[in-house]
Coordinates of C-alpha atoms in Angstrom, one line a residue:
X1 CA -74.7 73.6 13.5
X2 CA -74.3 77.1 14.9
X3 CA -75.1 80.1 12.5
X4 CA -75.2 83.5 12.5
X5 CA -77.9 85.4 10.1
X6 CA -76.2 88.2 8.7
X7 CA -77.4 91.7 7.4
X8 CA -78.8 91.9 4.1
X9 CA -76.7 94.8 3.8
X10 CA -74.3 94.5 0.9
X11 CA -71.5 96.3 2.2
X12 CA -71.8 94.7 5.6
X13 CA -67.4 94.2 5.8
X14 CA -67.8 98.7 5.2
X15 CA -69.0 98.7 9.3
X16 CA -65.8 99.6 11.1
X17 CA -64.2 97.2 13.7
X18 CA -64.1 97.6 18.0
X19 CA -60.8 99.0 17.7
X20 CA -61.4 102.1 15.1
X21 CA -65.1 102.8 15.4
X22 CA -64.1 105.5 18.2
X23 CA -61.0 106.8 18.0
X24 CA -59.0 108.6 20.7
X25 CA -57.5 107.9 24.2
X26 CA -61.0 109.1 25.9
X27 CA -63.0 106.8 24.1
X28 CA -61.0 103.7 25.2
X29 CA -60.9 105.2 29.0
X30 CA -65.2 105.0 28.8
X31 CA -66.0 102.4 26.9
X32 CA -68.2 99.9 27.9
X33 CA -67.9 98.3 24.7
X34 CA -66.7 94.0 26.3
X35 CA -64.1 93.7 23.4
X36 CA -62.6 97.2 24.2
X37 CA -62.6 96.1 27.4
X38 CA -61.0 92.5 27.4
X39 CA -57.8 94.2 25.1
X40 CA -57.2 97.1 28.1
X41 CA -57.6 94.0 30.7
X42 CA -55.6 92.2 28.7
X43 CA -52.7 94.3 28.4
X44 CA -53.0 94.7 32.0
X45 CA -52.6 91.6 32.9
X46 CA -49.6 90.7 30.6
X47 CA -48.0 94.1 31.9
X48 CA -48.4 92.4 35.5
X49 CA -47.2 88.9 34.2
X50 CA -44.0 90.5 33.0
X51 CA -43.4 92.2 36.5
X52 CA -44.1 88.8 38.1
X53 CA -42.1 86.6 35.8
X54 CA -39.0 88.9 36.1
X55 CA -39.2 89.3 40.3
X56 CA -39.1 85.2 39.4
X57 CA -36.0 85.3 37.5
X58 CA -34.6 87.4 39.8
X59 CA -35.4 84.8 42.4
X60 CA -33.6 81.7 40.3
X61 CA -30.9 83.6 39.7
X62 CA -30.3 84.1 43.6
X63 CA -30.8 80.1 44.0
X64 CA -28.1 79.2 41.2
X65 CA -25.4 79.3 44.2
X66 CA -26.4 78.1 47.7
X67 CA -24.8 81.5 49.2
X68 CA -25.6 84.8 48.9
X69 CA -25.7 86.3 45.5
X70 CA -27.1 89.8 44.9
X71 CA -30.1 90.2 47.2
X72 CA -30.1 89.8 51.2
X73 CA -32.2 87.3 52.7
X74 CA -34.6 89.8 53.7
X75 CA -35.1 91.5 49.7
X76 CA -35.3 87.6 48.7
X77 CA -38.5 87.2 51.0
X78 CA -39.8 90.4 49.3
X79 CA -39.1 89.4 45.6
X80 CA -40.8 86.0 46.3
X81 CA -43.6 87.7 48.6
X82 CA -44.7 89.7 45.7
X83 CA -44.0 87.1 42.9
X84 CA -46.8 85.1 44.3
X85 CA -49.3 88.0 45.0
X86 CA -49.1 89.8 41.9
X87 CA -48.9 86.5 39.8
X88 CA -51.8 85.2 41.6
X89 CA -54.1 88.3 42.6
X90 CA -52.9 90.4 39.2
X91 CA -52.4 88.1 36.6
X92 CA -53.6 84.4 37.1
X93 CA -57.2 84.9 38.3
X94 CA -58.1 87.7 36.0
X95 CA -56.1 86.9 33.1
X96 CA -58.5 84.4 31.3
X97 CA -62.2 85.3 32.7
X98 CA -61.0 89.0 32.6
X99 CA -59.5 89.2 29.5
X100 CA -60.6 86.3 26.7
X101 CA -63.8 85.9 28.7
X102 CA -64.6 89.5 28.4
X103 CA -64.2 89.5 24.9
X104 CA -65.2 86.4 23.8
X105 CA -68.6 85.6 26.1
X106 CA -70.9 87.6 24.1
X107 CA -69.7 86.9 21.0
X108 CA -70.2 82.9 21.2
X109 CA -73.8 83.6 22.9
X110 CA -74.9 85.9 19.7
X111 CA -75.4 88.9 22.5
X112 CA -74.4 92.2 21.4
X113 CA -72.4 93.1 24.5
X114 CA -72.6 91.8 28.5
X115 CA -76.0 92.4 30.6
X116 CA -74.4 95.4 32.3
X117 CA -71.5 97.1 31.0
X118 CA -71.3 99.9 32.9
X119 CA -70.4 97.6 35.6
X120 CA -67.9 95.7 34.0
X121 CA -66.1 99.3 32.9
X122 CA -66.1 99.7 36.9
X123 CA -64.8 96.0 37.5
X124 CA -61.7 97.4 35.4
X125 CA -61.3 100.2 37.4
X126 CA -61.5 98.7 40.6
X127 CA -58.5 96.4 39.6
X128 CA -57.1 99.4 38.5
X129 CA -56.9 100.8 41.9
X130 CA -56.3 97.5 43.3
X131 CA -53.3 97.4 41.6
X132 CA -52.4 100.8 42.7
X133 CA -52.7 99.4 46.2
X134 CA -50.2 96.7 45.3
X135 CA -47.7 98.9 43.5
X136 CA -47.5 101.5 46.8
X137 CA -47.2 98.6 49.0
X138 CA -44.0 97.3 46.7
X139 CA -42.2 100.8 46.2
X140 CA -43.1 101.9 50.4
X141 CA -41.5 99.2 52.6
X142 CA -42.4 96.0 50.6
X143 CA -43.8 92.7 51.7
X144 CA -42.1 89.5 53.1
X145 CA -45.3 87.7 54.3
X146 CA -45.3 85.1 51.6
X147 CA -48.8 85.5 49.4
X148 CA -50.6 83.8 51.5
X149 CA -50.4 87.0 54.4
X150 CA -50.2 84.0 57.2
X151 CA -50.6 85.0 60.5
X152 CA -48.4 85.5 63.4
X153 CA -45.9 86.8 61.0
X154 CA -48.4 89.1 58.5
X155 CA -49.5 90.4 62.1
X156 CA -46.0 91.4 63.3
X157 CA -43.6 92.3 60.4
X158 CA -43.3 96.1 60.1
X159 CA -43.7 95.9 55.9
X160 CA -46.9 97.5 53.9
X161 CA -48.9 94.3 54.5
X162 CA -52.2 96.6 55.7
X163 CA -51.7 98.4 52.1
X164 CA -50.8 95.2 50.6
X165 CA -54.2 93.3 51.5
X166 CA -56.0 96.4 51.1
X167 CA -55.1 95.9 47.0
X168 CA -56.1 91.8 47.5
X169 CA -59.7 93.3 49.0
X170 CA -60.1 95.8 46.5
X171 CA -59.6 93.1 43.8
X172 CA -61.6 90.9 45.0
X173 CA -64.3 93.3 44.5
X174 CA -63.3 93.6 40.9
X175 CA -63.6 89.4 41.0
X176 CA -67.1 89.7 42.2
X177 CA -68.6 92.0 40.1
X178 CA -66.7 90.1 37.0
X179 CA -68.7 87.2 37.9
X180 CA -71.7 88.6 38.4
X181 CA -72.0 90.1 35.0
X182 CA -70.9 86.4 33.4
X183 CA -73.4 84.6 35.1
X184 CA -76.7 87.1 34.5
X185 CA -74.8 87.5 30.6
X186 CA -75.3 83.9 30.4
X187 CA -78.8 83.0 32.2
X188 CA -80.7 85.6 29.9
X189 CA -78.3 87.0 26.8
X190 CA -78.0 83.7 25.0
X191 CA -79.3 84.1 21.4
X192 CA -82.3 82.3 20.1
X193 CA -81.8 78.4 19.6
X194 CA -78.8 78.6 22.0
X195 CA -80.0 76.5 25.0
X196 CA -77.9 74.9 27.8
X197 CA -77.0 72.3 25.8
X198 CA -75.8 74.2 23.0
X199 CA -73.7 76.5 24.8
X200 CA -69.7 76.3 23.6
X201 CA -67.6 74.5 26.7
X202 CA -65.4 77.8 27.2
X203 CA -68.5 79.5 28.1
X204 CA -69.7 76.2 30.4
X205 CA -66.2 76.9 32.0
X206 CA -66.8 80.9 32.4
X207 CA -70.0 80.5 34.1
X208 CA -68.5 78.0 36.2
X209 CA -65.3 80.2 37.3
X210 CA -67.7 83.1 37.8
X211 CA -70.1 81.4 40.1
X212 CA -67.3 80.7 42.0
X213 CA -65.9 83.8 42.1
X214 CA -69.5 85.1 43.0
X215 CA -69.1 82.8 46.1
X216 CA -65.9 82.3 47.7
X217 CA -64.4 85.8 47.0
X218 CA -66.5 87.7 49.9
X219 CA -64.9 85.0 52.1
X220 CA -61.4 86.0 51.4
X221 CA -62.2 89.7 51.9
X222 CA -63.6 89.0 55.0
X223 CA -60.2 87.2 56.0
X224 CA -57.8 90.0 54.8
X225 CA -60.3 92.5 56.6
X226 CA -59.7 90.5 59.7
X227 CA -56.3 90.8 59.4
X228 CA -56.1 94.8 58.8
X229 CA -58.3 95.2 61.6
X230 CA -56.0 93.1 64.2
X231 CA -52.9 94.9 62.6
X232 CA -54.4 98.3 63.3
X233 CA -56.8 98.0 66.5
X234 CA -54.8 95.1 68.3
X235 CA -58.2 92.8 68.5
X236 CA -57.0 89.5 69.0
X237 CA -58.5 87.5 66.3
X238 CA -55.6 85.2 64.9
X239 CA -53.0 86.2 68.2
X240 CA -53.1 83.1 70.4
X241 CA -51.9 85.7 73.4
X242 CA -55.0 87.9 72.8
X243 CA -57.2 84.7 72.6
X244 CA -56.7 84.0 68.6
X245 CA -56.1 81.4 66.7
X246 CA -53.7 81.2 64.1
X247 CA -54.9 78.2 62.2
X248 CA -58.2 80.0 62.0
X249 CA -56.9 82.2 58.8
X250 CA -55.6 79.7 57.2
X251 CA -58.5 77.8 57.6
X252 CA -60.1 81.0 56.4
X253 CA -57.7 81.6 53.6
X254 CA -57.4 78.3 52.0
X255 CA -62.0 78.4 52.3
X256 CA -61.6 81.0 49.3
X257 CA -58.0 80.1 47.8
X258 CA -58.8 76.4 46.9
X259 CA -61.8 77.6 45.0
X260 CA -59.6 80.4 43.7
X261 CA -57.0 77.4 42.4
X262 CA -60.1 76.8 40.1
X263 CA -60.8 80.0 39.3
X264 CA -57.6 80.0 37.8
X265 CA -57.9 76.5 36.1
X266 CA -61.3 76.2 35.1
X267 CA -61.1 79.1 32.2
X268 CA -58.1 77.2 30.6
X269 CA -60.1 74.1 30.5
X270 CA -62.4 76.1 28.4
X271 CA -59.7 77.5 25.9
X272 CA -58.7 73.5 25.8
X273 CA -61.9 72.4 24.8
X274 CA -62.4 74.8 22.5
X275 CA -58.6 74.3 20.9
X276 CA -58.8 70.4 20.9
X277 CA -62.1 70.2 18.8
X278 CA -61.8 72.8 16.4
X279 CA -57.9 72.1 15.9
X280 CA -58.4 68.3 15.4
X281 CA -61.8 69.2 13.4
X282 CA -63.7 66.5 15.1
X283 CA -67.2 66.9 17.3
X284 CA -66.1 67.3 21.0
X285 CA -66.1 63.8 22.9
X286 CA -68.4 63.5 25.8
X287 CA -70.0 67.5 25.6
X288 CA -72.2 66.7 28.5
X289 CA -69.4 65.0 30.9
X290 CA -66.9 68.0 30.3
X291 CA -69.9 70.9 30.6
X292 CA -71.2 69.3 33.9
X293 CA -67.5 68.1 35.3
X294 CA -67.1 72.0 35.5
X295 CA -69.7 72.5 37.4
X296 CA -69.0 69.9 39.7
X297 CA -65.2 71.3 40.2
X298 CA -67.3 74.2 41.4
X299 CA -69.0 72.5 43.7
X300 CA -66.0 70.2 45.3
X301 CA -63.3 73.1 45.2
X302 CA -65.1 74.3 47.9
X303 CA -65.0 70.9 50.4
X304 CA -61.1 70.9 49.8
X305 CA -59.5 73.4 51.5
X306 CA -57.9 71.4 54.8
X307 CA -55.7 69.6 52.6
X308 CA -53.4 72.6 52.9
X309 CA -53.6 71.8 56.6
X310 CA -52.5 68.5 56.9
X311 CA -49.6 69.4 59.5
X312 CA -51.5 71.5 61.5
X313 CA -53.0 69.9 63.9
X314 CA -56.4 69.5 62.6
X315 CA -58.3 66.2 63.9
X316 CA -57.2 62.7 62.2
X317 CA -61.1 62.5 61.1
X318 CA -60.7 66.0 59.2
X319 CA -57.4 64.7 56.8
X320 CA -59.0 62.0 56.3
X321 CA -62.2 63.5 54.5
X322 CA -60.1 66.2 53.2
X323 CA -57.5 63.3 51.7
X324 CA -60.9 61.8 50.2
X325 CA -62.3 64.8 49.0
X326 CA -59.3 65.7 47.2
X327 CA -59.0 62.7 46.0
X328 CA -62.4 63.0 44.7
X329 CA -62.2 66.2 42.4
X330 CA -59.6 64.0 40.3
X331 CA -62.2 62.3 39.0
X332 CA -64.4 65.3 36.9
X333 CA -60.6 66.5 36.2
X334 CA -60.1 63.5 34.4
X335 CA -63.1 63.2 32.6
X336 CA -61.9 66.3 30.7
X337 CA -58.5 65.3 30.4
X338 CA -60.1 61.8 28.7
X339 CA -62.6 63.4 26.8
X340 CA -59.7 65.8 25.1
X341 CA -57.8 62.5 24.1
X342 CA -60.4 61.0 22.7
X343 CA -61.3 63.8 20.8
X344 CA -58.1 64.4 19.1
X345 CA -58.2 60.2 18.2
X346 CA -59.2 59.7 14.8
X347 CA -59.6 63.6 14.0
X348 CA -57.9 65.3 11.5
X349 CA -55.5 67.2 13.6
X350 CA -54.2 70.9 12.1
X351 CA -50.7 71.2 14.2
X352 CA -50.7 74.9 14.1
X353 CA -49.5 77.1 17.2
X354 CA -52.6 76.6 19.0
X355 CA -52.8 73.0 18.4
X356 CA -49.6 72.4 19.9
X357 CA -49.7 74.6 23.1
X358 CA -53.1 72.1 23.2
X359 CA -51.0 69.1 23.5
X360 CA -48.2 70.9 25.8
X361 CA -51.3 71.7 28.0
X362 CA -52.4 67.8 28.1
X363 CA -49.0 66.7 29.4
X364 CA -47.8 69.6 31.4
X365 CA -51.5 70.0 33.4
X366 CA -51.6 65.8 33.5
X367 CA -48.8 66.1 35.4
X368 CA -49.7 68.7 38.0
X369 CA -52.7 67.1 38.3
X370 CA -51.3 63.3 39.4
X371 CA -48.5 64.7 41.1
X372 CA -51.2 66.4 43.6
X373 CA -52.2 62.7 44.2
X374 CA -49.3 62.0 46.4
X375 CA -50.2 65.4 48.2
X376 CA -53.4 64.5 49.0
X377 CA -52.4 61.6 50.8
X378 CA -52.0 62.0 54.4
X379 CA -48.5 60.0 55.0
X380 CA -47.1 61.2 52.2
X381 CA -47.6 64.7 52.6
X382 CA -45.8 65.1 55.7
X383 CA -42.8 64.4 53.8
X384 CA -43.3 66.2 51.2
X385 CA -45.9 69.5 52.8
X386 CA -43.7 72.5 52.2
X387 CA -40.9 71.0 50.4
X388 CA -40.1 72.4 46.1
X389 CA -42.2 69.2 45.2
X390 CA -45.6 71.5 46.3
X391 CA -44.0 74.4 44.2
X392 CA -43.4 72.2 40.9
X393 CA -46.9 70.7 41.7
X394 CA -48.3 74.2 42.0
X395 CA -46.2 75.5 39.3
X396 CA -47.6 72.3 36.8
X397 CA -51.5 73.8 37.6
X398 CA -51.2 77.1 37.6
X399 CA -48.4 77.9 34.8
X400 CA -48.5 74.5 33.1
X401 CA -52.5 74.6 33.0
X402 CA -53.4 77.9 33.6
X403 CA -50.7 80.0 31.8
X404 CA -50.0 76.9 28.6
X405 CA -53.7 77.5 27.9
X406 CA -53.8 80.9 27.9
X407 CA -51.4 81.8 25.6
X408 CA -53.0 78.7 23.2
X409 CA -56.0 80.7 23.4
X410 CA -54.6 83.9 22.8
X411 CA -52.8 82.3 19.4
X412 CA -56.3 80.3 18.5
X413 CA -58.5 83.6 19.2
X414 CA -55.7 86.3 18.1
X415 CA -56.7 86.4 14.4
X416 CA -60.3 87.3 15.7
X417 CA -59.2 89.9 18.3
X418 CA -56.4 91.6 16.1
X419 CA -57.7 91.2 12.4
X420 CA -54.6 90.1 12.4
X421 CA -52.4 86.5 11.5
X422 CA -49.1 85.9 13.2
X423 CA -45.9 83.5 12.0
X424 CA -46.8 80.4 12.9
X425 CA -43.3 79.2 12.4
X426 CA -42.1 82.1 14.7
X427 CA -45.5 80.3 17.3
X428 CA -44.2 76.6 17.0
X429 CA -40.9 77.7 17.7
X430 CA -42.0 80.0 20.9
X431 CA -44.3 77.2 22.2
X432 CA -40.9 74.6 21.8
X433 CA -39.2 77.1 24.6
X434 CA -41.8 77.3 26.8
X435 CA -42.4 73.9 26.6
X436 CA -38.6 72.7 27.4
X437 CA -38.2 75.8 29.7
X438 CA -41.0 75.1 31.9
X439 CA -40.4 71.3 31.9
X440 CA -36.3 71.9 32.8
X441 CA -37.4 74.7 35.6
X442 CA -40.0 72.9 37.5
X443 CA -39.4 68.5 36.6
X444 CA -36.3 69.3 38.4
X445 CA -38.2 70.6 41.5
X446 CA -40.2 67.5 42.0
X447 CA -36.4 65.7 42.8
X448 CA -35.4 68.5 44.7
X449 CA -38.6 68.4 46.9
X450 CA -38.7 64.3 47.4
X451 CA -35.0 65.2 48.4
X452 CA -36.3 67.2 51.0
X453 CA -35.2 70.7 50.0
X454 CA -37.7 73.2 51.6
X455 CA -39.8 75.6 49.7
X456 CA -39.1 79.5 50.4
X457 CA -35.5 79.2 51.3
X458 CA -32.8 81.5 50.7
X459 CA -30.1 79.8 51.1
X460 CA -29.6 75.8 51.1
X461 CA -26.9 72.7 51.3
X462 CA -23.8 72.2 48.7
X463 CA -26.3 69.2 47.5
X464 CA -28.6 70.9 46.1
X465 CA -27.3 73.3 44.1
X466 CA -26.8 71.2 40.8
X467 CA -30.4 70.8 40.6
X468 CA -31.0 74.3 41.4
X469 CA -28.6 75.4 38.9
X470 CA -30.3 73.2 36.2
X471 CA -33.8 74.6 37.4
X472 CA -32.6 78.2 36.9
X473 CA -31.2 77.4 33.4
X474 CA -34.6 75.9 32.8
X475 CA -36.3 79.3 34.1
X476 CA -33.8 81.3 31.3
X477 CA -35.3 78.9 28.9
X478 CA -39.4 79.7 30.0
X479 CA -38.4 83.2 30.1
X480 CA -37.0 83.5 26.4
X481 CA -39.8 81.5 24.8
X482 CA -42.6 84.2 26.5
X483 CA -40.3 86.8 25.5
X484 CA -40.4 85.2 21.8
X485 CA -44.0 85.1 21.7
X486 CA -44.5 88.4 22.8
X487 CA -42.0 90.1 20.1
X488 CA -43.7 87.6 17.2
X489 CA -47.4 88.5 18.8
X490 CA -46.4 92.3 18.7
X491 CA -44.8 92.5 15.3
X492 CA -48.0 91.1 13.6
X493 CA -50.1 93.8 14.7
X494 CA -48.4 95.8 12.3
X495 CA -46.7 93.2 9.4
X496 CA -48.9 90.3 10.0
X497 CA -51.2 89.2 7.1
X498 CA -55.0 89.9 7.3
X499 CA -56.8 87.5 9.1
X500 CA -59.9 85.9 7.3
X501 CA -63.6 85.8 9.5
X502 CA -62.6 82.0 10.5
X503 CA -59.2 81.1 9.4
X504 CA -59.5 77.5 11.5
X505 CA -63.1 76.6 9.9
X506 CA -64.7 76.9 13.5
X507 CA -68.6 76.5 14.3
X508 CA -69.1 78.7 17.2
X509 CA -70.3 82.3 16.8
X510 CA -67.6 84.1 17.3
X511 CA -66.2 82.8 13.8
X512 CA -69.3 84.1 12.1
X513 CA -68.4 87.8 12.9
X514 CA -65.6 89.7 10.8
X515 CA -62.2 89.7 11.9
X516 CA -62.3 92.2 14.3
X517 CA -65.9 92.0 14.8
X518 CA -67.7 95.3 15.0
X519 CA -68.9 97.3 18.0
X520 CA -72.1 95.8 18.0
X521 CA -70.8 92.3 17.7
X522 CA -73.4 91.0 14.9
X523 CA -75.3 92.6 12.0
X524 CA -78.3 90.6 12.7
X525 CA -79.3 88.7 16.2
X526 CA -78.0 85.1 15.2
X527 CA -80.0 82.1 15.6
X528 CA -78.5 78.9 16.5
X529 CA -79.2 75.4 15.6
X530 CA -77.4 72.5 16.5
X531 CA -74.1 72.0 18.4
X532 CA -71.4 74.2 18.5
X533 CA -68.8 71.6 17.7
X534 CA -70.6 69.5 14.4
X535 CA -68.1 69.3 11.9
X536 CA -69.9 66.9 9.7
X537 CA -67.9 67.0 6.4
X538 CA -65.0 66.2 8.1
X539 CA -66.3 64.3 10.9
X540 CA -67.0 61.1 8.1
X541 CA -64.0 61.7 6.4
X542 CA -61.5 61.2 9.8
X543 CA -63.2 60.8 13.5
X544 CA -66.7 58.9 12.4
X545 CA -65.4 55.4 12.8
X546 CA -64.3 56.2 16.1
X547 CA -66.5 58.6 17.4

């Protein structure tokens, strides 16, 4: 069992918390203090998510007719150009590693703070000026490239793409030195007792994402450096008339943003772990499969990439180790998903808020993840390769995975960050939104896609349009449920009642701290023994007989 030894000191609850031992604007601008840090990234990010989500609403609303609405065709290619980019380069990728894995990493390996926070203040502030970049490129002559920059058109449209990519680079920077810190925080701040095998799975899953980012950002910086370059000096790199190749960036591209998929997923595979065992208050199932199937995502993400070039020529021999390969990182994806159901059987499940954006995650991910079966396969796919049926699929990972489990994490870990509890009647209800909203807005896109309406379009056939109209209802849905959660989240900050140390009976270290901890984490170093998920009282009472 994990404990922390605390001070001797009587009054050790006296200590203030992270959020009121400095006080003043200045002393959150320089702190290198991780937990001070995680909160400023984390209302960066959800500041960027609520940009993102309403350019999306903006988007569904133009699809509800098949004519022209509100925007032109060329602002529609614009609003869903920078959808993507700042959901994906702003939000997705840094909003769990960034954000819960700033805060939280230390804390569950008993270390008083990250091995170099200096650097991780600077990793905020290059995103900060990445974002910057992003902002200028949005309010100067916008960008219609799609968020994926592909060339011949991100080499010939006369938007801000130079100072649009220049953001991507500069956050990828941010990315790397993010990761960096994780992994060295992990290799040699770990507190005494706490070896490999004893490590919680979210921060398995951190160290995972990080030596990813470590790896396969440079290679997208690269990319988007090409790209400026052969904007601004005319070199022929990706121009087939100057001796380029087109195919080469995406080739280049998809090297770093298949990996980048999993930096997105792999940190709310963590926060699942994490919810499903302590929420069901059962020992984890299969510890050692889930820990190491991370690592292996991180090594197979990046063998994957030409399925995202399945129509483009590539050689026969290529799809077909690409289709097998793809095929292949189902299989530690599974093992987590199995593990998480066999967990929660015969446990004694608490359906709380977090607990139940748990189980939403379990169906909604499931499905992304089987519906990229059918993708993978080469005959398949060339029906269905830039059709709505990749956007739901995408859509199930990224928001269904990747956005389902970060907002259960924010609700399982919110009592620890805040100090404070929220409604959970006001939580079950949110999650019910999102949960239908999501499901109306993107099930509907799967039939739209196998239909064989394309992705991207502005307008489309009469056919079409019911579905569309149903998926844009759906989207209304999705968007009042987040905006739920963030009033209710809000609200308890300043009515909410005060959260004990560990209001879910967890094991980990972090639960061993006050609620919210102090700046230096722990009064004593902690010493672990044991796993971090032994719940032994209640392991014979409800999960021993089939555990």
């Amino acid at each position: 069992m994990s404990t922390a030894v605390q001070s001797q000191d009587p009054h050790p609850a006296v200590e203030p918390s992270y959020l009121v031992s400095k006080r003043g604007l200045m002393s959150w601008l320089v702190t290198v203090d991780h937990k001070r840090l995680g909160m400023m990234y984390l209302a960066s990010v959800m500041f960027f998510f609520l940009i993102a989500g309403i350019l999306a609403i903006a988007l569904r609303t133009e699809l509800f007719t098949p004519d022209q609405d509100f925007m032109s065709a060329q602002t529609y290619n614009q609003v869903f150009t920078l959808h993507g980019a700042i959901m994906v380069f702003l939000f997705i990728i840094p909003s769990v590693p960034a954000a819960l894995g700033n805060f939280f990493l230390p804390l569950m390996l008993g270390a008083k703070d990250v091995a170099f926070p200096r650097l991780n203040l600077l990793s905020f502030y290059v995103y900060s000026v990445a974002a910057v970049f992003l902002i200028v490129a949005i309010l100067t002559s916008g960008l219609d490239t799609g968020w994926t920059f592909y060339t011949p058109y991100s080499t010939s449209t006369g938007t801000a793409v130079i100072t649009a990519t220049a953001g991507v680079f500069i956050a990828g920077f941010s990315s790397i030195l993010t990761g960096l810190n994780f992994v060295v925080t992990v290799h040699k701040m770990r507190a005494p007792g706490m070896n490999w095998n004893r490590m919680p799975l979210f921060v398995w899953a951190i160290y995972s994402t990080a030596v990813i980012q470590v790896l396969a950002t440079p290679v997208l910086a690269i990319t988007l450096l090409l790209l400026i370059i052969e904007r601004s000096l005319g070199i022929g790199i990706f121009d087939p008339a100057m001796g380029g190749d087109p195919v080469l960036f995406q080739h280049f591209f998809w090297f770093y943003s298949h990996p980048a998929v999993y930096i997105m997923i792999l940190p709310g595979f963590g926060i699942i772990s994490e919810i499903i065992t302590v929420h069901s208050r059962k020992h984890i199932f299969g510890y050692k499969a889930i820990a190491l199937s991370s690592v292996a995502i991180a090594v197979i993400s990046f063998v994957v990439w030409g399925h995202h070039l399945f129509v483009s020529g590539q050689s026969e021999l290529a799809g077909v180790l690409f289709s097998f390969l793809t095929f292949a990182v189902g299989v530690p994806t599974a093992i987590k998903v199995f593990s998480w159901v066999a967990t929660l059987y015969g446990g004694s499940i608490q359906y709380n808020t977090a607990c139940w954006y748990g189980m939403a995650f379990l169906w909604t991910f499931t499905v992304g993840g089987l519906t990229g079966l059918p993708l993978s396969t080469l005959a398949i796919d060339v029906h269905l390769h830039d059709t709505y049926f990749v956007v739901a699929h995408f859509h199930y990972v990224m928001v269904g995975g990747t956005v389902v489990a970060f907002i259960g994490g924010l609700h399982h870990w919110w009592p620890k960050m805040t100090g404070r509890m929220f409604n959970e009647t006001a939580g079950k209800i949110g999650c019910l939104l999102v949960f239908i909203g999501f499901n109306v807005t993107f099930m509907t896109q799967f039939f739209l896609g196998h239909q064989g309406m394309p992705r991207r379009y502005y307008a489309y056939l009469p056919e079409y349009q019911v579905m569309h109209q149903v998926s844009t209802i759906g989207s209304y849905i999705l968007a009042l449920g987040l905006l739920w959660t963030l009033i209710y989240l809000l609200h308890s900050l300043w009515k909410g009642e005060k959260a004990p140390s560990n209001p879910w009976g967890a094991v980990t270290l972090e639960w061993q701290t006050q609620s919210p901890p102090i700046e230096h984490n722990f009064h004593e170093t902690p010493h672990v023994h044991g796993s971090p998920y032994d719940f032994p009282e209640i392991d014979k009472s409800a999960g021993a007989l089939h555990h």
